Short mmCIF file of C-alpha atoms and ligand atoms in Angstrom, two decimals:
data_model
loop_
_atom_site.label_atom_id
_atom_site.label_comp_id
_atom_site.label_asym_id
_atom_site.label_seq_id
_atom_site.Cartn_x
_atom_site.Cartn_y
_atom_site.Cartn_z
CA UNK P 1 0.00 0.00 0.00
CA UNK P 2 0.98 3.43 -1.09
CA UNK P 3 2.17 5.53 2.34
CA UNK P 4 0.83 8.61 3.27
CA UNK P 5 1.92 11.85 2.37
CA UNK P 6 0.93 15.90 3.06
CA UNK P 7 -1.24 16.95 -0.12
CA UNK P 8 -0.16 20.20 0.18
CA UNK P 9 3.04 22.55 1.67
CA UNK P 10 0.72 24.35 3.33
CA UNK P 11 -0.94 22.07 4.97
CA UNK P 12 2.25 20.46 5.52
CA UNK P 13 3.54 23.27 7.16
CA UNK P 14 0.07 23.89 9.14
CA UNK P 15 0.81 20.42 11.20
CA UNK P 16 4.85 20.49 11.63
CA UNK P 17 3.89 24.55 13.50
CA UNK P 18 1.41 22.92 15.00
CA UNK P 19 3.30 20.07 16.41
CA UNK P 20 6.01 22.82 17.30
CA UNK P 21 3.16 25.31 18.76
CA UNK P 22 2.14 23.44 22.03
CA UNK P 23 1.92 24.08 25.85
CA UNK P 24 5.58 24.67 25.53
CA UNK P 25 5.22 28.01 23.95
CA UNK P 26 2.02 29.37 25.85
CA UNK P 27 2.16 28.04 29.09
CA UNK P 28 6.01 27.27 29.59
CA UNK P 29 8.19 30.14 27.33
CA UNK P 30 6.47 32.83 29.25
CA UNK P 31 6.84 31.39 32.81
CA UNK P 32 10.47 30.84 31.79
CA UNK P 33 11.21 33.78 30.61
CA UNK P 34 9.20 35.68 33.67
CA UNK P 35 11.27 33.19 36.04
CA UNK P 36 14.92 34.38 34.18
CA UNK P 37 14.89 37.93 33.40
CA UNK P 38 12.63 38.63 31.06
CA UNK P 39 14.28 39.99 27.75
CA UNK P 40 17.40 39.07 28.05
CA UNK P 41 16.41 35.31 28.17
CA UNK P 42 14.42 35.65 24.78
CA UNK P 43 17.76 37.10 23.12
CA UNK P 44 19.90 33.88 24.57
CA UNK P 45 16.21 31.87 23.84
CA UNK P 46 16.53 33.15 19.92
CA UNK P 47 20.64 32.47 19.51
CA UNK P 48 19.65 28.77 20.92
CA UNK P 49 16.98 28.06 18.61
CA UNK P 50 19.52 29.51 15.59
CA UNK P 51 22.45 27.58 16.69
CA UNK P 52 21.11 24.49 17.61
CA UNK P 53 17.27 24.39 17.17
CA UNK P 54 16.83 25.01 13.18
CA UNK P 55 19.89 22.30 12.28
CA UNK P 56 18.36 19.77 14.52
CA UNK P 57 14.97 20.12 13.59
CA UNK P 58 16.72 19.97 9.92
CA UNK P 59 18.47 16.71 10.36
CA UNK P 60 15.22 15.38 12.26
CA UNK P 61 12.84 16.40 9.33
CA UNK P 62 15.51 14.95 6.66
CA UNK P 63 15.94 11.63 8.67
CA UNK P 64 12.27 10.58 8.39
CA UNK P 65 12.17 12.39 5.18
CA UNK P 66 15.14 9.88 4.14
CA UNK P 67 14.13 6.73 5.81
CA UNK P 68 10.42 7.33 4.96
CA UNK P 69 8.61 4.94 7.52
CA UNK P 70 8.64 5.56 11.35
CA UNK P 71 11.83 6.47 13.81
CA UNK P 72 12.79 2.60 14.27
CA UNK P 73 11.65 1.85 10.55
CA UNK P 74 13.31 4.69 8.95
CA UNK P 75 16.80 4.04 10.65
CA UNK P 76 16.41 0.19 9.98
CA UNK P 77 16.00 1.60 5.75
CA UNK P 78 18.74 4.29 5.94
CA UNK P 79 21.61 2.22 7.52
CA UNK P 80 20.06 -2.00 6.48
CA UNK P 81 20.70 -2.72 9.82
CA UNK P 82 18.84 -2.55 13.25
CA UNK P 83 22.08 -0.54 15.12
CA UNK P 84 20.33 2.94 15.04
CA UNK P 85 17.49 1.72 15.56
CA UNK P 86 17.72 2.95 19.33
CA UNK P 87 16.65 6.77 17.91
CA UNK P 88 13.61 5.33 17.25
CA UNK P 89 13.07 3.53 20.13
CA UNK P 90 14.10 6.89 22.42
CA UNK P 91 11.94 8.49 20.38
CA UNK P 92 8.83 5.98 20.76
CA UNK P 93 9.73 5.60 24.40
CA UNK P 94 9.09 9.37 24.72
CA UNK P 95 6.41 10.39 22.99
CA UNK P 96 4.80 7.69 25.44
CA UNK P 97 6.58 8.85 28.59
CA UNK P 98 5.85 12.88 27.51
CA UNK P 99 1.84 12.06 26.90
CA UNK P 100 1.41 10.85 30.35
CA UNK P 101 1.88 14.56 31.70
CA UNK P 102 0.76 16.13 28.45
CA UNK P 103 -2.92 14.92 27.81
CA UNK P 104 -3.45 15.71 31.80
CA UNK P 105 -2.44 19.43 31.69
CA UNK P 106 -3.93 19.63 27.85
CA UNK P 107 -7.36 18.41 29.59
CA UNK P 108 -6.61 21.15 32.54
CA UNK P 109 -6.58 23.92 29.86
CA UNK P 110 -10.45 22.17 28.58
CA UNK P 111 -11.59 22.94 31.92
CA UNK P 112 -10.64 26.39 31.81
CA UNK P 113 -12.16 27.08 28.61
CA UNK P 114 -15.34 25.91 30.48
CA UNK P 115 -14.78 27.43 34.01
CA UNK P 116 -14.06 31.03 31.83
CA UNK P 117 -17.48 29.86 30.18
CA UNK P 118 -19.41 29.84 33.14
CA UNK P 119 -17.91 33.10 34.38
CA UNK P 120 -16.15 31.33 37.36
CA UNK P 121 -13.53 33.87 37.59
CA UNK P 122 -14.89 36.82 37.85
CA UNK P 123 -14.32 39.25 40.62
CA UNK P 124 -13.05 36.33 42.87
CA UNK P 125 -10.06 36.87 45.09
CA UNK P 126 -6.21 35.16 44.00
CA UNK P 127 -6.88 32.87 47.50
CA UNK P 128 -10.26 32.05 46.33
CA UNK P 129 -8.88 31.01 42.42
CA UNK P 130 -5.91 29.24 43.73
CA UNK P 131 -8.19 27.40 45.66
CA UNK P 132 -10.43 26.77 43.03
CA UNK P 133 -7.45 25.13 40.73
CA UNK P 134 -6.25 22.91 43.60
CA UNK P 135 -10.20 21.86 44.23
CA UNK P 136 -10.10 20.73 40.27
CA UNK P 137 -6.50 19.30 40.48
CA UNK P 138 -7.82 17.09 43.30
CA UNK P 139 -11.43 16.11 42.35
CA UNK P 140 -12.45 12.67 41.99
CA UNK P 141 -13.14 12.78 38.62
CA UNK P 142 -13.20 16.20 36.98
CA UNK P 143 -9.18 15.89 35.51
CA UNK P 144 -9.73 12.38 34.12
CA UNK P 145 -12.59 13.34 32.21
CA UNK P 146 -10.99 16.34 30.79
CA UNK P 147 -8.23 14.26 30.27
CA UNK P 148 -10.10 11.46 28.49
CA UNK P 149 -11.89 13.99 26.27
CA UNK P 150 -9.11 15.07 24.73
CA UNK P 151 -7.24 11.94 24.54
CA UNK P 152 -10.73 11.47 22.17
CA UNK P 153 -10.15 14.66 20.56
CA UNK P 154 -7.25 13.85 19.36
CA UNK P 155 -7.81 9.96 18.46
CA UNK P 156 -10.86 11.11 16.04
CA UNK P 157 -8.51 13.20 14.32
CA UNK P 158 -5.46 10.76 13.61
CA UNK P 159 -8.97 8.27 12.97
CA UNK P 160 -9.30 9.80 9.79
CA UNK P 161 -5.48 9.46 8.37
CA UNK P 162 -2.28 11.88 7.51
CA UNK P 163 -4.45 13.71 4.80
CA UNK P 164 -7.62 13.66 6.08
CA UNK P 165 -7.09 14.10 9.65
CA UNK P 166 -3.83 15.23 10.88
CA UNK P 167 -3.51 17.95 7.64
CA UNK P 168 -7.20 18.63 7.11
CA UNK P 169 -7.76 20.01 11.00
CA UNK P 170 -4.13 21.50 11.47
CA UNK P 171 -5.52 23.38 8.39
CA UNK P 172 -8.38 24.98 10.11
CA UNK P 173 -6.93 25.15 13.90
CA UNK P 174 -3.60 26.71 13.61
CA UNK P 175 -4.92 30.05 11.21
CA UNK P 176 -7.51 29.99 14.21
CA UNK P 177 -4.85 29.83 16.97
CA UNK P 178 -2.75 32.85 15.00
CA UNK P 179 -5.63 35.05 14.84
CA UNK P 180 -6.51 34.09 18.85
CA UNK P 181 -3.01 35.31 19.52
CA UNK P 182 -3.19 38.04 17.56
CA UNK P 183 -6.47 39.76 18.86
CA UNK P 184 -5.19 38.91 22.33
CA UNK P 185 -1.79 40.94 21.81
CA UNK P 186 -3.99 43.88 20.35
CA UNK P 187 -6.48 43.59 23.53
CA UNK P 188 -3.43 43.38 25.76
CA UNK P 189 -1.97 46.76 24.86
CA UNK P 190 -5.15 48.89 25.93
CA UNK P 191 -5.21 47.15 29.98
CA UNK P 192 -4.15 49.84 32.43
CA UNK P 193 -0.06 50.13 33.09
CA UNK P 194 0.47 47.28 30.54
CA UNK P 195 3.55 49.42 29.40
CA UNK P 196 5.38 48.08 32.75
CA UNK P 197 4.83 44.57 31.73
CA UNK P 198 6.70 45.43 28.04
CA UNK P 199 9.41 47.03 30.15
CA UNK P 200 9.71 43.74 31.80
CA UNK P 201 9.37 41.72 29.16
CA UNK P 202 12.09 43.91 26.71
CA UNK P 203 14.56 44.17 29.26
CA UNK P 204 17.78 43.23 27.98
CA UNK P 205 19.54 43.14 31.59
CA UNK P 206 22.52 40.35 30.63
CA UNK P 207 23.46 40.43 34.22
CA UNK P 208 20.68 38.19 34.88
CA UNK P 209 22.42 35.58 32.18
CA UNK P 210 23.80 32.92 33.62
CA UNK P 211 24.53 29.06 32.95
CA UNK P 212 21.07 28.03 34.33
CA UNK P 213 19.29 30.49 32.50
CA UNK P 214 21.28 29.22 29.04
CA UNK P 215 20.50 25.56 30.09
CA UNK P 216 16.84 26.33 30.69
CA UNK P 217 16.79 27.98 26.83
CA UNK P 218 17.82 25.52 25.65
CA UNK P 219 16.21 22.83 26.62
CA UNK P 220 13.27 24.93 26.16
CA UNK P 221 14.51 25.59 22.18
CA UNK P 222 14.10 21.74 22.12
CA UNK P 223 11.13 21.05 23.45
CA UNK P 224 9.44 23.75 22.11
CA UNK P 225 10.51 22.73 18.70
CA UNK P 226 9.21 18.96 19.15
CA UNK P 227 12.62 17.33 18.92
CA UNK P 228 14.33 14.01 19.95
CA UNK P 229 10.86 12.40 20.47
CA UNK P 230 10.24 11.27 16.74
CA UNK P 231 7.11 13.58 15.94
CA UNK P 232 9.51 15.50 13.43
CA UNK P 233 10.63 12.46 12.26
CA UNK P 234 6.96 11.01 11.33
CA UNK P 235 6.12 14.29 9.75
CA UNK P 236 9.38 14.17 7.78
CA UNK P 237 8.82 10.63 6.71
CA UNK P 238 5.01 12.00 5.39
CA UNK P 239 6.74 15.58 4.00
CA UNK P 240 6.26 15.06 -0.58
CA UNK P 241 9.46 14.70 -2.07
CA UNK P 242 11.36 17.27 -3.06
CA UNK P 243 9.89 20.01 -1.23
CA UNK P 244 13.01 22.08 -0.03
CA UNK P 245 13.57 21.01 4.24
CA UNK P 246 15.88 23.50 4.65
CA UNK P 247 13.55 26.37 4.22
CA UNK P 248 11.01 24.06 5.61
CA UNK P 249 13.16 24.28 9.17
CA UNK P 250 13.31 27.69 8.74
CA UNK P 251 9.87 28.33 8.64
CA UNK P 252 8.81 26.24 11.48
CA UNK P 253 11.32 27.43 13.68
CA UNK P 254 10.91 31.11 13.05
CA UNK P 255 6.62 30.53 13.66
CA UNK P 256 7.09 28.65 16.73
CA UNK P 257 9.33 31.25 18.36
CA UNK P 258 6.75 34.12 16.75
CA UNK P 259 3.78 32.10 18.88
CA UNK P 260 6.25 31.82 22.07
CA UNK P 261 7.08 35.67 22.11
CA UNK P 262 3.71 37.05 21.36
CA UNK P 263 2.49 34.82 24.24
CA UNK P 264 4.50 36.71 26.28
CA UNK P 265 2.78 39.60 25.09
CA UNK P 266 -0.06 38.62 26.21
CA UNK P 267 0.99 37.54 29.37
CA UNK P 268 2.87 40.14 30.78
CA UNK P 269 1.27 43.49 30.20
CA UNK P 270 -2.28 41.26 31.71
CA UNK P 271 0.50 39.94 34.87
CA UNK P 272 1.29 43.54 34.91
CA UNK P 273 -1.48 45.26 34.92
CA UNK P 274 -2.91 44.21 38.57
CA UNK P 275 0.77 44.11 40.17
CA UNK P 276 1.24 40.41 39.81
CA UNK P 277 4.63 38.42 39.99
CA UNK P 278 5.75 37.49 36.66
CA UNK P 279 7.63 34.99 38.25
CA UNK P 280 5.36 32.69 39.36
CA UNK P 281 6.42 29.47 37.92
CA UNK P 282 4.63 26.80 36.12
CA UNK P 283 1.21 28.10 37.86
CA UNK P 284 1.55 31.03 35.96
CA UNK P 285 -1.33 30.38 33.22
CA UNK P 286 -3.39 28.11 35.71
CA UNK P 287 -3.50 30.50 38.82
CA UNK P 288 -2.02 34.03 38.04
CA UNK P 289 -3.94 34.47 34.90
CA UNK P 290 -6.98 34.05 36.25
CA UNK P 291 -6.49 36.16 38.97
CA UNK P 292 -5.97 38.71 36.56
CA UNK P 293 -8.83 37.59 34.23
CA UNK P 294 -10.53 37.97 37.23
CA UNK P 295 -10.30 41.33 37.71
CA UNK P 296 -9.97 43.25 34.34
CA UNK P 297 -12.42 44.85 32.42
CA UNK P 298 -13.45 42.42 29.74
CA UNK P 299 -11.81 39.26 31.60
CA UNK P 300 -14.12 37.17 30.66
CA UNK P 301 -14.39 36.92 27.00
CA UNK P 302 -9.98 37.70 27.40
CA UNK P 303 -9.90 33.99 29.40
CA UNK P 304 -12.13 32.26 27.18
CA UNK P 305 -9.85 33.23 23.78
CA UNK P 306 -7.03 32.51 26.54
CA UNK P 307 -7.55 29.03 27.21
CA UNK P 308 -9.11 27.97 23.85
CA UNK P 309 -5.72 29.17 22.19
CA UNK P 310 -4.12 26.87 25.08
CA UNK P 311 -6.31 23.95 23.90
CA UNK P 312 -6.23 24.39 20.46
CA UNK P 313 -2.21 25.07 20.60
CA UNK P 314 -1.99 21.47 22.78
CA UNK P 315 -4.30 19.41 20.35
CA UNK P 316 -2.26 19.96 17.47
CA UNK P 317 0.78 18.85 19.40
CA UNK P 318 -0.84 15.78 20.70
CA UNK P 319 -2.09 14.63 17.41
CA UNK P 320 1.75 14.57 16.29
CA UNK P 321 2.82 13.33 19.58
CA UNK P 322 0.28 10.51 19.56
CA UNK P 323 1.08 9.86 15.44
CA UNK P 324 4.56 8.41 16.27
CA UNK P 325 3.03 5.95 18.67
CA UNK P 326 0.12 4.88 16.11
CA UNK P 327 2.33 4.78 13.02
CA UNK P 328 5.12 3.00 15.06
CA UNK P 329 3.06 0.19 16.81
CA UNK P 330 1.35 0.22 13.44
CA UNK P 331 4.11 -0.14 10.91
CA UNK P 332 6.51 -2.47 13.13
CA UNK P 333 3.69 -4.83 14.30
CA UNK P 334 1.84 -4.62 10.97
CA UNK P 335 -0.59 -3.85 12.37
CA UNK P 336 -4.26 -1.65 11.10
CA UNK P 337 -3.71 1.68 11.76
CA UNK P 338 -7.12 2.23 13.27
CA UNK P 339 -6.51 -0.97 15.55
CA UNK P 340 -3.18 0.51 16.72
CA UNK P 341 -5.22 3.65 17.14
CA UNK P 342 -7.56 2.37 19.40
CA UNK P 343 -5.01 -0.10 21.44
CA UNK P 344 -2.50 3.07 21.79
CA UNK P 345 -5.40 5.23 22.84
CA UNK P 346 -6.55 2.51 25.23
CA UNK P 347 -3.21 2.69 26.90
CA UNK P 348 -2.66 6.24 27.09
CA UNK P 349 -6.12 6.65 29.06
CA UNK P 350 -4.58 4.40 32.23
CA UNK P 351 -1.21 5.86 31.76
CA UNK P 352 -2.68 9.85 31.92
CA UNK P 353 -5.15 8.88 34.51
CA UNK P 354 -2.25 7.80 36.73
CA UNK P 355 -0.14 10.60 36.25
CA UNK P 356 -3.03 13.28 36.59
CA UNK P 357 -3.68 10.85 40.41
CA UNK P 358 0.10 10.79 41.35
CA UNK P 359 -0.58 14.50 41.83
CA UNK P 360 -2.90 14.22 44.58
CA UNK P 361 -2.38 14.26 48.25
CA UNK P 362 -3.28 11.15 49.81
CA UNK P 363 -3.54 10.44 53.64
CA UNK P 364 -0.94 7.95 54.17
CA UNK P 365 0.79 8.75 50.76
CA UNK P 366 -0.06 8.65 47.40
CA UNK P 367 1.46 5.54 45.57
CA UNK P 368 2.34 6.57 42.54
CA UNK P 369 4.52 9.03 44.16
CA UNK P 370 7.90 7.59 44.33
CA UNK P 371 10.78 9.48 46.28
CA UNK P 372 8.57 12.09 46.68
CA UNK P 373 8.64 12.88 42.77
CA UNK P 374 5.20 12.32 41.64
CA UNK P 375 4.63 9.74 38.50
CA UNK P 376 3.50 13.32 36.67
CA UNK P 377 6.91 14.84 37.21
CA UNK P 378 9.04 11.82 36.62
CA UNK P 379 7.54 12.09 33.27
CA UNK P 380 8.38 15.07 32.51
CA UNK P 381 11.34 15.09 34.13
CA UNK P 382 12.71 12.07 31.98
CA UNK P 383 11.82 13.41 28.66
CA UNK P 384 13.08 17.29 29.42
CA UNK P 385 15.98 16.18 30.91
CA UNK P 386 17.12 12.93 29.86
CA UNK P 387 14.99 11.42 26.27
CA UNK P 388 15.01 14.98 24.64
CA UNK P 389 18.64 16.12 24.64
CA UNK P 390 19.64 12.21 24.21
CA UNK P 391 17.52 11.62 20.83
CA UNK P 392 18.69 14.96 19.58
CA UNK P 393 22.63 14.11 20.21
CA UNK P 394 21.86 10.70 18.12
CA UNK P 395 20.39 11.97 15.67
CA UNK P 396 22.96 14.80 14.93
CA UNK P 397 26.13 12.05 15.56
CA UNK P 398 24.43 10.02 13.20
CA UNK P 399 24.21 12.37 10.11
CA UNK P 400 27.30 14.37 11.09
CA UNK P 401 29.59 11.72 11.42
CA UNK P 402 27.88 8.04 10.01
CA UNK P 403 26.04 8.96 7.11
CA UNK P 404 27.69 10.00 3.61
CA UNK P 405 28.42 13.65 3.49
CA UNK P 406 27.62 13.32 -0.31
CA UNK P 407 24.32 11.41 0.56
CA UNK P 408 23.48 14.60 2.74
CA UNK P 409 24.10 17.08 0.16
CA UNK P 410 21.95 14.65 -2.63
CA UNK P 411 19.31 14.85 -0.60
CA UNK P 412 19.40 18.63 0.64
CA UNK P 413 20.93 20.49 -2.31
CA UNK P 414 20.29 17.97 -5.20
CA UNK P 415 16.96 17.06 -4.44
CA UNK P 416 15.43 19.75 -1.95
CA UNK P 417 17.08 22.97 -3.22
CA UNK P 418 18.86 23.88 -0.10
CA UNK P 419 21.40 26.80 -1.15
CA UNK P 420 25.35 25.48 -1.35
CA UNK P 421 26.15 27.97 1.03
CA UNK P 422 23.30 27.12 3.91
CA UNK P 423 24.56 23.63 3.53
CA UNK P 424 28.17 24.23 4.09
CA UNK P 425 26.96 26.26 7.41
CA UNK P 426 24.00 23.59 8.33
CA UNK P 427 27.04 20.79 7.93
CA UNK P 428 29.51 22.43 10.30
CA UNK P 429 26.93 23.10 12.97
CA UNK P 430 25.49 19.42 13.03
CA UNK P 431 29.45 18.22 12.90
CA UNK P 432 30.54 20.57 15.71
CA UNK P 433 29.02 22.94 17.52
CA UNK P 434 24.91 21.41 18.00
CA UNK P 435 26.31 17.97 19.34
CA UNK P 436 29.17 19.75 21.60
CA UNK P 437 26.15 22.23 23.01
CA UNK P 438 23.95 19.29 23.34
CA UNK P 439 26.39 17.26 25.29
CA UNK P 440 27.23 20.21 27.43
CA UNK P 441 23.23 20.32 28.60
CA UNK P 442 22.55 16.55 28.60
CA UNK P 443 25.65 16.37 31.16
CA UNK P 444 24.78 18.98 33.00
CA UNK P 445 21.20 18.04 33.22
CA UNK P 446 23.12 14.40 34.75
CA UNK P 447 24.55 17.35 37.41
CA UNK P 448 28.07 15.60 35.89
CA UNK P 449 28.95 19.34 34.41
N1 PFF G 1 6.46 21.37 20.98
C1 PFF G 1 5.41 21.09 21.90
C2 PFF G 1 5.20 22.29 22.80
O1 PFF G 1 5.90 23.30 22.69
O2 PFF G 1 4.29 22.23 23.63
C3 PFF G 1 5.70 19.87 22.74
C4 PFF G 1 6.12 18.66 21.98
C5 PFF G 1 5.37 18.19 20.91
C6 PFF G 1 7.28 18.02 22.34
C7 PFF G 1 5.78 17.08 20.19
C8 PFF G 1 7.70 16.90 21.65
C9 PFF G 1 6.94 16.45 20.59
F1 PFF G 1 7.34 15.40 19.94
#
């Protein structure tokens, strides 16, 4: 059977942004950012994302574009052997590992849409609203059915196929998400004093820039960009032939970092605005932001765009997220697509529904909380810190230093149109400098550097 491929560049381009696009650049680059300095951290945020997110997203894109079947599959056709094959198992292994925390706080940001709905924000105090989120966080049952409604959501899509599904909806959601941004950038510039939150936010104080702060980039630069966990791989391997990657990278990287910033744009002239501290930390969009919400003129429609861009910004990640396990389990087991579908989907349900009760505070101690690092956080802790960097050093050994140089430039400047020059530049980066950086942050993220 003929594999699937994107019908269109746009549309191709619609679902690798939206992959990119996730939690990581609305909920996560502007609690970073608030956490390490503000501006400065988006200029060492941008150099990372240069230097070492646009060639690794490159040689990601061109290995599935290359091998044209799934991580393990596509390093099993490139190299006729099953030796680097372990990319695609890190990369299968974390898509799995990064879903278990994902789906929960993806359903977190469904129950804001409808708590913003029913105008449960408004005019309540920051005690009563950081109550409110722990009361949710803690329920019985409210987080697993958020959670299992869009573990749904995003099964129906991928139930319909590459073209059909994963291309036809990133089609319609991510114009939708850039015009949600957009309006809530314009609204954000009218709220009272949000001029100190752009002070904050465009202050390029490099005394705050430290090692941490460049670790935290770019790790960030990575995540945000989808990498090491085969997503950009499966999108590669469905990415028409000869449509040019290089420019492809380009574009992805420079629209997921557009997203990122102007979140921060509308985060911290809002934070701003009612004397809030931008450094709040991961509760940020969960706790701050509705405090504010809660008390600005025209809060409630502002939350409801707010947390339907979160939602709509997360689905589009976890349909690519979810893709590498369907195609994988598919493709290696030989297995129907919609039966790996449903037995992957099956799966992910007791996984997310564990991780979303690790976080909960049980007399006597909650089980799934192991060394006092809850099942939620061990998930995200191994694919930030360990599966992330890891696949991404692979990958870049393996084309810098395995794979032909002349095979590399076929594909890239023969085939795809890539520029002699951009090559020559892309090739010394992947050879040098992108694995060096990489092993400098998956060392230190062992605390061995
Ligand atoms: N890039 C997504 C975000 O910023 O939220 C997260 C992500 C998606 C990571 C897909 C990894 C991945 F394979």
């Amino acid at each position: 059977m003929k594999r699937s491929t994107f019908s269109s560049k746009f549309g191709m381009l619609a679902a690798a942004v939206g992959s990119a696009v996730g939690l990581g650049n609305i909920w996560k680059f502007p609690y970073l950012a608030g956490e390490n300095g503000g501006g400065a951290f988006i200029i060492v945020y941008l150099l990372c994302v240069l230097f070492l997110g646009v060639p690794a997203l490159l040689s990601e894109l061109s290995l599935g574009y290359i091998g044209r079947s799934n991580g393990i599959g596509a390093m099993r056709n490139i190299t006729g052997n099953n030796r680097w094959s372990i990319i695609g198992i890190l990369g299968f292994l974390g898509s799995f590992i990064i879903l278990g925390f994902y789906f929960v706080v993806a359903g977190w940001s469904l129950e804001f849409v409808y708590q913003s709905v029913m105008g449960s924000f408004i005019g309540q105090s920051g005690e009563v609203i950081t109550q409110n989120f722990d009361t949710f966080r803690f329920d019985t049952w409210r987080p697993y059915l958020w959670t299992v409604v869009f573990i749904v959501l995003t099964a129906v899509v991928l139930y319909a196929g590459v073209e059909k599904g994963i291309e036809k909806w990133s089609k319609v959601l991510m114009p939708m998400l850039f015009v949600i941004v957009a309006y809530l950038c314009v609204y954000a510039i009218f709220l009272p004093n949000s001029g100190e939150g752009y002070k904050f936010y465009f202050d390029f104080d490099f005394s705050k820039i430290n090692a941490d702060v460049v670790i935290a980039a770019l790790g960030q630069a990575f995540f945000s960009l989808s990498l090491g966990m085969g997503a950009m791989m499966i999108y590669g391997s469905y990415i028409e032939k000869g449509t040019n990657l290089a420019k492809t990278s380009i574009q992805i990287a420079s629209l997921d970092t557009l997203v990122a910033v102007l979140a921060g744009l509308v985060v911290f002239p809002a934070v701003f605005s009612f004397g809030i501290d931008p450094a709040a930390g991961p509760q940020l969009v969960f706790i701050t932001l509705p405090t504010v919400f809660a008390q600005m003129t025209g809060g409630y429609i502002f939350s409801i765009f707010f947390f339907l861009l979160l939602a709509v910004a997360a689905l589009t990640s976890t349909i690519s997220i979810l893709e590498v396990q369907i195609a994988t389990v598919a493709e290696e087991f030989k297995m129907n697509r919609k039966l790996s579908l449903v037995l992957v989907s099956v799966i992910m349900l007791v996984v997310c529904c564990m991780c979303s009760y690790s976080l909960i505070p049980v007399e006597g101690g909650n089980e799934l909380v192991f060394f006092g690092v809850s099942l939620f956080d061990i998930c995200d802790i191994i694919t930030s810190y360990i599966i992330l960097p890891l696949g991404g050093l692979l990958i870049m050994l393996f084309l810098g230093w395995f794979y032909k140089k002349e095979d590399l430039h076929y594909v890239l400047v023969v085939e795809t149109k890539c520029s002699e020059g951009l090559f020559k530049v892309y090739y010394f980066f992947l050879r040098f400098i992108a694995p060096l950086l990489l092993l400098a942050v998956f060392l230190q993220q062992l605390g061995l550097f």
